[in-house]
CSV table of C-alpha atoms and ligand atoms in Angstrom, one decimal:
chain,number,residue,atom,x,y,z
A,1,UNK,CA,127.6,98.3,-69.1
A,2,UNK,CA,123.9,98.0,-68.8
A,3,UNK,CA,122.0,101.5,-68.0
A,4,UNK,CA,119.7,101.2,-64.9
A,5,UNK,CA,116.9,101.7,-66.2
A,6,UNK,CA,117.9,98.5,-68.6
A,7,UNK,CA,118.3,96.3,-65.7
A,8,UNK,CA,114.8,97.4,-64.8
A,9,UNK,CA,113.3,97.0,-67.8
A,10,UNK,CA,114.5,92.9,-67.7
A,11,UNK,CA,113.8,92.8,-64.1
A,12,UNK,CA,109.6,94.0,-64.7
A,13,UNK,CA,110.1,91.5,-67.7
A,14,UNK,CA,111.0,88.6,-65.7
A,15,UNK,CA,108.2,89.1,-63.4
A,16,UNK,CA,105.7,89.6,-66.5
A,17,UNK,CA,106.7,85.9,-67.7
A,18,UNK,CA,105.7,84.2,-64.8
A,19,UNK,CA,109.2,83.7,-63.4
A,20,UNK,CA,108.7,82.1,-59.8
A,21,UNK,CA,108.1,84.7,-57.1
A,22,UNK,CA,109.6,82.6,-53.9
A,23,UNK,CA,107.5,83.3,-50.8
A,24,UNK,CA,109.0,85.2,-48.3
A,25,UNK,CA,109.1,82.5,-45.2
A,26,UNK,CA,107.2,84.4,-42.3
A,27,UNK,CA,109.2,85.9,-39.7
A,28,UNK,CA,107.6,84.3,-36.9
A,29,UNK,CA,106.2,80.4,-37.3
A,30,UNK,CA,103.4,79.0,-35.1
A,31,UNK,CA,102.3,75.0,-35.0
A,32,UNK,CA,99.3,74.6,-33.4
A,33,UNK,CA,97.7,70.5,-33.1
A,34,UNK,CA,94.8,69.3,-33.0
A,35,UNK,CA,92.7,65.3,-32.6
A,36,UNK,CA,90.2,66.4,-34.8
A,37,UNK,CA,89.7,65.5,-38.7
A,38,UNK,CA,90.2,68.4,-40.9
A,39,UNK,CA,86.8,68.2,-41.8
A,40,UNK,CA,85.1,69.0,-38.2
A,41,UNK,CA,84.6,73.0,-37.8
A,42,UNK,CA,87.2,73.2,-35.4
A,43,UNK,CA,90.1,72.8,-38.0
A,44,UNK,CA,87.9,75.0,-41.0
A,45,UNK,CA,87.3,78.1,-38.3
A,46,UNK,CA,91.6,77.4,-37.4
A,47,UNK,CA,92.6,77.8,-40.5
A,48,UNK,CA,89.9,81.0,-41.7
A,49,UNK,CA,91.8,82.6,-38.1
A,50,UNK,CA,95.4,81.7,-39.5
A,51,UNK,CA,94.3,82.8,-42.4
A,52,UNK,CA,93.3,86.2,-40.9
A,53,UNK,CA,96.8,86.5,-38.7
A,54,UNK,CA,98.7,86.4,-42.0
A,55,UNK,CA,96.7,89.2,-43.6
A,56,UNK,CA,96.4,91.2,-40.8
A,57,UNK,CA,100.6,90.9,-40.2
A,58,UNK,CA,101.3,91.3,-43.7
A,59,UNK,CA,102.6,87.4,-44.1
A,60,UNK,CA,105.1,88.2,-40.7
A,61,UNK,CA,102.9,85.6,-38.9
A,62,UNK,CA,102.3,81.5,-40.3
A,63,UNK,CA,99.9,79.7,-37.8
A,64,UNK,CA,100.8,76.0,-39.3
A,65,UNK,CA,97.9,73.6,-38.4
A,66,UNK,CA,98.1,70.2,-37.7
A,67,UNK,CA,95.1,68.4,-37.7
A,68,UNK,CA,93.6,64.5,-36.9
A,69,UNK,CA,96.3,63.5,-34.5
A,70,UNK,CA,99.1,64.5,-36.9
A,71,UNK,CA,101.9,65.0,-34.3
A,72,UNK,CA,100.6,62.1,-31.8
A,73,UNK,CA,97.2,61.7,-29.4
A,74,UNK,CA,95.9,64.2,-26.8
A,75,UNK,CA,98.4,63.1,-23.8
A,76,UNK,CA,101.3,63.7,-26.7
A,77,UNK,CA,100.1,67.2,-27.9
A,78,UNK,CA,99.6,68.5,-24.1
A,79,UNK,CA,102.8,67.7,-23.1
A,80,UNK,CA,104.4,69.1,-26.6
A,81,UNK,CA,102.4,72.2,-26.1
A,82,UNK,CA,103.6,72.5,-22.1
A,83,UNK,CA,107.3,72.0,-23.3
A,84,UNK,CA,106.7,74.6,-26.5
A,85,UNK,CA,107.3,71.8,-29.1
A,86,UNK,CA,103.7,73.4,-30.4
A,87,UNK,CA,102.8,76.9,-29.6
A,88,UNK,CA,98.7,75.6,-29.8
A,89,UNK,CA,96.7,72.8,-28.6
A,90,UNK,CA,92.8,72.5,-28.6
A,91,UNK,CA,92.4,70.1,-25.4
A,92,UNK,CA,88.9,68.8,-24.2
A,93,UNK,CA,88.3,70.8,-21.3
A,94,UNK,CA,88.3,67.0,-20.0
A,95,UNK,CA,91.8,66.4,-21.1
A,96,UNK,CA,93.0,69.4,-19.9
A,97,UNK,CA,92.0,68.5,-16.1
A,98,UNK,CA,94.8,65.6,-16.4
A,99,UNK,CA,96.8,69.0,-15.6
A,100,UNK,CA,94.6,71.2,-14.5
A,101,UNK,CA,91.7,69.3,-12.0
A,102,UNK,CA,89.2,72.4,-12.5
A,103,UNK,CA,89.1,72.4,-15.8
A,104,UNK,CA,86.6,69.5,-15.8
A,105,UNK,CA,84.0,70.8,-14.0
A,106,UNK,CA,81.8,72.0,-17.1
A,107,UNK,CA,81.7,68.3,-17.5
A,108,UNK,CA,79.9,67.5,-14.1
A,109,UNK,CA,77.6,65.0,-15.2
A,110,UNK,CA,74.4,66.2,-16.6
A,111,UNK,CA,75.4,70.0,-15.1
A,112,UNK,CA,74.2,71.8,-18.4
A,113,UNK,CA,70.5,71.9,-19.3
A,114,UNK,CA,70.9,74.2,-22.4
A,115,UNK,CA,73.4,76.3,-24.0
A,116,UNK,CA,72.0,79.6,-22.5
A,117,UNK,CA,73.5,77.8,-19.3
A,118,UNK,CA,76.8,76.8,-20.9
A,119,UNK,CA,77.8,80.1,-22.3
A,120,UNK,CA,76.7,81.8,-19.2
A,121,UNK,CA,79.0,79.8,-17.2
A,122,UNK,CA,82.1,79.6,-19.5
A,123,UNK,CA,81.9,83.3,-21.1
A,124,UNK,CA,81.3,84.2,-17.1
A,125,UNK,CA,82.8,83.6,-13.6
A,126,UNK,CA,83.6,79.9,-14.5
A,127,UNK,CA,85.1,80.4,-17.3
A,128,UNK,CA,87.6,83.1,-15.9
A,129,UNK,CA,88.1,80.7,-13.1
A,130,UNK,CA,89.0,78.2,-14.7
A,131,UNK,CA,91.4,79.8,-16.9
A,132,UNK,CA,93.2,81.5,-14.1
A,133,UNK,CA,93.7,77.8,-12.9
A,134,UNK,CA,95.3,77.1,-16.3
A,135,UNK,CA,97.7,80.4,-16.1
A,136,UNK,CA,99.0,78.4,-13.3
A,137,UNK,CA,100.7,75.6,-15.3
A,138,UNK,CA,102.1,78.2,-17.6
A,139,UNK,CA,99.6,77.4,-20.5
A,140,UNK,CA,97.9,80.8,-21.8
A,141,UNK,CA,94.4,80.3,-22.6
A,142,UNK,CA,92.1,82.4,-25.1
A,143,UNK,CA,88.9,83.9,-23.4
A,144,UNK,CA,86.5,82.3,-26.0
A,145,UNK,CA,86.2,78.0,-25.1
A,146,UNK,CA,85.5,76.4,-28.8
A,147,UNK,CA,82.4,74.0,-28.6
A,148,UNK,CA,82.6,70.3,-28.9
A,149,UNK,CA,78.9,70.0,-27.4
A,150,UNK,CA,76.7,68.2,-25.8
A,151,UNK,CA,78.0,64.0,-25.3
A,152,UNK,CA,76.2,61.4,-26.3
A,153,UNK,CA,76.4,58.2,-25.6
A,154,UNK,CA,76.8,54.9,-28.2
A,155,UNK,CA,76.7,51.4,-28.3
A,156,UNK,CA,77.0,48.1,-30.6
A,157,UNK,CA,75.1,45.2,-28.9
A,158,UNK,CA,72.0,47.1,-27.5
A,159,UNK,CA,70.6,50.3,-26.6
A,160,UNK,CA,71.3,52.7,-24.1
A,161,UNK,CA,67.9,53.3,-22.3
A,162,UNK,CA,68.2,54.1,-18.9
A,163,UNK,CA,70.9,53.6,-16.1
A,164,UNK,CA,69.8,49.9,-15.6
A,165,UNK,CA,71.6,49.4,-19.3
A,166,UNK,CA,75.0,50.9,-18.0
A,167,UNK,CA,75.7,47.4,-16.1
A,168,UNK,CA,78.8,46.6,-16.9
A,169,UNK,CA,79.2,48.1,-20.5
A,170,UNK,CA,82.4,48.4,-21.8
A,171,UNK,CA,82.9,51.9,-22.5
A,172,UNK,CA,85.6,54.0,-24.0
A,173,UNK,CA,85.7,57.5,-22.2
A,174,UNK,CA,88.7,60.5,-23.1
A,175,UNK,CA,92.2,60.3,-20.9
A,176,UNK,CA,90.0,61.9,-18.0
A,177,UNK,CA,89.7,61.4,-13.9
A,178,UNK,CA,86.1,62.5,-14.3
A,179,UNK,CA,85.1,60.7,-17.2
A,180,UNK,CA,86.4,57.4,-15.0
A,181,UNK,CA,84.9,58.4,-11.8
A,182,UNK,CA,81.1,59.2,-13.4
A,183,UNK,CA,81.4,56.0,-15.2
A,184,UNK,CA,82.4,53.7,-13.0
A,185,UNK,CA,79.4,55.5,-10.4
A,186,UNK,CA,76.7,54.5,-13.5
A,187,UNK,CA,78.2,51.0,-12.9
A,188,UNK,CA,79.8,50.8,-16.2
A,189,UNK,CA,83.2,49.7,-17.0
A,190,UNK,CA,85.0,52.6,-18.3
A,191,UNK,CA,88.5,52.8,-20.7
A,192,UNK,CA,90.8,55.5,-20.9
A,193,UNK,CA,91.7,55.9,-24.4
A,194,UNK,CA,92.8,58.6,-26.5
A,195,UNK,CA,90.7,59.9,-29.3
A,196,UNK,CA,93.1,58.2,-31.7
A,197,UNK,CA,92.6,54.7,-30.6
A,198,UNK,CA,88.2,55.1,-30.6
A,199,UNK,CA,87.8,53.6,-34.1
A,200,UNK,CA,90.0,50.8,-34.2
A,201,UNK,CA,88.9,49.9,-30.1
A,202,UNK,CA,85.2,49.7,-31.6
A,203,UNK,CA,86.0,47.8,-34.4
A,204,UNK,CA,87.8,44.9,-33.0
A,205,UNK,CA,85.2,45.2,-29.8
A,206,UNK,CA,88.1,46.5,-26.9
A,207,UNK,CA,85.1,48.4,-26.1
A,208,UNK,CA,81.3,48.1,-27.3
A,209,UNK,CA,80.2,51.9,-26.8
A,210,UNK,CA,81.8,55.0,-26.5
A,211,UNK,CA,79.9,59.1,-26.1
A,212,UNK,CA,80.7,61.9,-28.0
A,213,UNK,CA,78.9,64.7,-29.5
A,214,UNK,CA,77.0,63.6,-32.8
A,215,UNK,CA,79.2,65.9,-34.7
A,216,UNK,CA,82.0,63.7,-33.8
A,217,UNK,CA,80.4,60.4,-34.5
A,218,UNK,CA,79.5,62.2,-37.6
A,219,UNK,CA,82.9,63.4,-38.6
A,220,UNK,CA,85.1,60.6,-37.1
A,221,UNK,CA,83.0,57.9,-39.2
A,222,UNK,CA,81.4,56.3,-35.7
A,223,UNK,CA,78.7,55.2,-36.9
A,224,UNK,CA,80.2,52.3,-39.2
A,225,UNK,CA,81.2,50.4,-35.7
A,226,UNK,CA,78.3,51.7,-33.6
A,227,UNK,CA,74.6,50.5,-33.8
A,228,UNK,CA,72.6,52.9,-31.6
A,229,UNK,CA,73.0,56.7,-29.8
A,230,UNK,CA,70.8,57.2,-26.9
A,231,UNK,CA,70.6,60.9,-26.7
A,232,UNK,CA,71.3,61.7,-23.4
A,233,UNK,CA,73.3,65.2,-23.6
A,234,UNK,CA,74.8,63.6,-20.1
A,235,UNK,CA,78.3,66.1,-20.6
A,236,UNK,CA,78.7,69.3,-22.0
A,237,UNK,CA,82.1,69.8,-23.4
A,238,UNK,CA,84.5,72.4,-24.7
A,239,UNK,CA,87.7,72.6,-26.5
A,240,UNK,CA,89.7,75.2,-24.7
A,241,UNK,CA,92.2,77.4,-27.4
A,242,UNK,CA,95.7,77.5,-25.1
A,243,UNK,CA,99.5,78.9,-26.1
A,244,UNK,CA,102.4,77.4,-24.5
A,245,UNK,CA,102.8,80.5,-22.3
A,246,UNK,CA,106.6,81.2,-22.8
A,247,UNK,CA,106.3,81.2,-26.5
A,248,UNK,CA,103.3,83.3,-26.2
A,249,UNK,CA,104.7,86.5,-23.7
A,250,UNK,CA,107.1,86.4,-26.5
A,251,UNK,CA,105.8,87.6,-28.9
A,252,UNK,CA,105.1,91.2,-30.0
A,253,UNK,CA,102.5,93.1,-28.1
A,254,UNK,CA,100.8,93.7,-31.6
A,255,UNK,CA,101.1,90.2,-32.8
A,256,UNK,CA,99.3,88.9,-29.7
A,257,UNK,CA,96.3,91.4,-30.3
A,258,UNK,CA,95.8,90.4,-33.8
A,259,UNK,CA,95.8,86.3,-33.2
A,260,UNK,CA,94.1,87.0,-29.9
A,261,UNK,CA,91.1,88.7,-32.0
A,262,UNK,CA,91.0,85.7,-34.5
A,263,UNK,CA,90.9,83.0,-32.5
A,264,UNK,CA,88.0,84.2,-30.2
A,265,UNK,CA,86.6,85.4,-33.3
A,266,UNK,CA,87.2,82.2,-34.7
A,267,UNK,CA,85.5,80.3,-31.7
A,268,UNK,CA,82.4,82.3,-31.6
A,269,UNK,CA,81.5,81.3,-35.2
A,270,UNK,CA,82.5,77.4,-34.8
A,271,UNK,CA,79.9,77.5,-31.5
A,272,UNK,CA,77.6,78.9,-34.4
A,273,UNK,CA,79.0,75.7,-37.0
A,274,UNK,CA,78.5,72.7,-33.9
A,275,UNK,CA,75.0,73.8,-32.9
A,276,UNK,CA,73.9,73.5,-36.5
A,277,UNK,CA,76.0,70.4,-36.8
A,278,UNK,CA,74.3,68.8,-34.0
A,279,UNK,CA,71.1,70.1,-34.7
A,280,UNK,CA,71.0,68.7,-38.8
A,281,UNK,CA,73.7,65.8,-38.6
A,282,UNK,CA,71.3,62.9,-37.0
A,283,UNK,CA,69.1,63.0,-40.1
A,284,UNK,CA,72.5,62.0,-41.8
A,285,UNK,CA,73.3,59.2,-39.1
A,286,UNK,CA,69.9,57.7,-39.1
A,287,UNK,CA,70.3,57.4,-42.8
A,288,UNK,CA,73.8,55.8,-42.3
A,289,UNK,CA,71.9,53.3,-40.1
A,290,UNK,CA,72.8,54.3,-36.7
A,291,UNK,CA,69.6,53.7,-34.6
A,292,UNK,CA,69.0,56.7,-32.3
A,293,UNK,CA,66.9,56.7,-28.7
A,294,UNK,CA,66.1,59.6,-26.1
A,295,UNK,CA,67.0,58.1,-22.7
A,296,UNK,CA,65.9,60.8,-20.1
A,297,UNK,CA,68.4,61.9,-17.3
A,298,UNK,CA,66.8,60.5,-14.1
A,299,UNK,CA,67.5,57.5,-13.4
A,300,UNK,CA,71.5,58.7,-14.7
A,301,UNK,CA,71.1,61.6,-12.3
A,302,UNK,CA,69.9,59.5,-9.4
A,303,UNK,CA,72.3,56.7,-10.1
A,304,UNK,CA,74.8,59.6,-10.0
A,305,UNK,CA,73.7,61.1,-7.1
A,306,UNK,CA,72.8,57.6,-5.1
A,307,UNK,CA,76.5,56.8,-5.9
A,308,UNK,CA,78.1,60.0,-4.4
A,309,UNK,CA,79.5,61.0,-7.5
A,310,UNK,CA,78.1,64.6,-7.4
A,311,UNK,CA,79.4,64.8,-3.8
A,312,UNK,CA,82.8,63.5,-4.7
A,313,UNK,CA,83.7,66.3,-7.6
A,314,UNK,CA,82.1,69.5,-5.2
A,315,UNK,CA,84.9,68.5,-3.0
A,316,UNK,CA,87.5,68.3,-5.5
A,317,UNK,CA,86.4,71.1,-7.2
A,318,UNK,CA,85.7,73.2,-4.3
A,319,UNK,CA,83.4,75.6,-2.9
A,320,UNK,CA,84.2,78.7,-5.1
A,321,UNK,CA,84.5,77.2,-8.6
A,322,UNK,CA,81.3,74.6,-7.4
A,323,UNK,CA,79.5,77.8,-6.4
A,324,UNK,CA,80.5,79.5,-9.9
A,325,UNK,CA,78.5,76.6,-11.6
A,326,UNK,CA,75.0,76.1,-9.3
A,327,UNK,CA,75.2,80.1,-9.6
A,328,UNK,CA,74.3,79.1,-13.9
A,329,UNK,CA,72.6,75.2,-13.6
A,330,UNK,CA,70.8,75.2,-9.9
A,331,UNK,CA,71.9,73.1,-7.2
A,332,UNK,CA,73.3,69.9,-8.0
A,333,UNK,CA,74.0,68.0,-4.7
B,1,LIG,O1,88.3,62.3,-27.2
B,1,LIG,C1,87.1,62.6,-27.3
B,1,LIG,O2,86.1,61.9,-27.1
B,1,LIG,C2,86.9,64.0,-27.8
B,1,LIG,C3,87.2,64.1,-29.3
B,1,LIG,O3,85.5,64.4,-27.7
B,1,LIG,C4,87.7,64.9,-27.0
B,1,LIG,O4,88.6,65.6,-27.5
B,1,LIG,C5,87.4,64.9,-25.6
């Protein structure tokens, strides 16, 4: 019979050699999806935040990310995240107004004039109302909106210089009523695709331009089947952080504290990461051979305006959230 202290003694010995140590699988397992590539800030700021959840609940908590379109497009993921397939989703505050209308009015066209604007708006009285709005459908969503930035716009065939150029382009814009209706008023011809399908629709020439934040073209590899980028910061667009809202009054009060505190931790510092993104990356893009242009927002605006389209969206969006934005950007119609 061995003494205890001999069983001991072989036990400390088998962990000396190396023998496996077999992770304890965490108590309580999170997926959270995503349409961006892993290398875009979004997914390295994610994963720094799961990383912090795990420390900070002593491995109880796994916050499994994934990334690029993994588990299907934008219209997939939103609906997985409603019916708690996924416990996170980082929709486009433009895809997100597929299910909740409000959420797209920080898209308005040309609303934003700066950041100082945008984070006035969103960390203020619009942002709380629209996230209210989002409550509504049972989706939980984190105080802090993630950045995606400022849209611009790209072609293949010819620059983008002022409204006049929009004449019947065949543009790709997100799964979105607004993107549609402000596209179709700058008398372009929009399509609705997911994020998934930009690449391939550019390549094979479905569509011959498509807008997006130059961090995106960056990261997304745009640039190899686009030509030119007329800066026109014509959207400004977030990435609101939400929880399937059952799954997320579920868990422990302390639980919800610490991944609260991450995530808008999280956000804050990949704001920081897309503003120096956008700022550095079209020195990269111009070397890549993507041609860029400054196409001022007049004749957009007016062609907007002329069109109704500002008129249009203060009625669906109503007075109080409508008010909420001029309160930050001025009056827009
Ligand atoms: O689909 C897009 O264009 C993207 C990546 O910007 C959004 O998620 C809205």
């Amino acid at each position: 019979r061995r003494s205890v202290l001999g069983v001991l003694a072989s036990a400390s010995a088998a962990s000396m050699i190396g023998a496996p140590v077999v992770a304890r699988a965490a108590e309580i397992e999170l997926r959270y999806g995503n349409n961006l590539p892993s290398t875009h800030p979004l997914n390295i700021r994610a994963q720094q935040a799961a990383d912090q959840v795990r420390d900070k609940t002593n491995g109880r908590v796994e916050i499994k990310i994934f990334p690029n379109n993994q588990l299907g497009g934008d219209t997939d993921m939103l609906s997985q995240v409603r019916n708690g397939g996924i416990t996170f989703f980082t929709p486009s505050a433009l895809v997100i107004a597929t299910l909740v209308p409000v959420a797209a009015i920080n898209a308005v066209g040309f609303a934003f004039a700066d950041y100082d604007q945008v984070w006035r708006a969103m960390d203020g009285g619009l942002g709380a109302h629209v996230r209210a709005a989002i409550a509504k459908v049972n989706l939980h969503a984190f105080e802090k909106i993630w950045d995606n930035g400022f849209r611009q716009m790209t072609s293949s065939s010819k620059p983008i210089e002022s409204a006049k150029d929009m004449a019947g382009l065949k543009i790709r814009v997100p799964v979105s009523p607004l993107s549609l209706s402000m596209f179709k008023a700058l008398d372009s011809a929009p399509a609705s695709l997911q994020f998934s399908e930009v690449y391939t629709s550019l390549q094979t020439r479905i569509v011959d331009a498509q807008e997006n934040p130059v961090s995106i073209i960056q990261v997304a590899k745009l640039y190899e089947v686009q030509k030119f980028c007329a800066l026109t910061n014509h959207i400004w667009d977030g990435f609101w952080f939400v929880a399937n809202g059952r799954a997320w009054a579920g868990l422990p009060d302390d639980v919800k504290a610490v991944i609260t505190e991450a995530l808008n931790d999280a956000g804050m510092k990949q704001r920081d990461d897309v503003r120096r993104l956008n700022e550095s990356v079209q020195a990269e893009l111009q070397a890549k051979g993507l041609a860029f242009n400054k196409a001022a927002p007049d004749s957009f605006r007016a062609k907007l305006r002329d069109a109704g389209f500002y008129k249009e969206w203060k009625e669906r969006f109503g007075a109080e959230a409508w008010g909420l934005l001029e309160k930050e950007v001025g009056v827009l119609a």
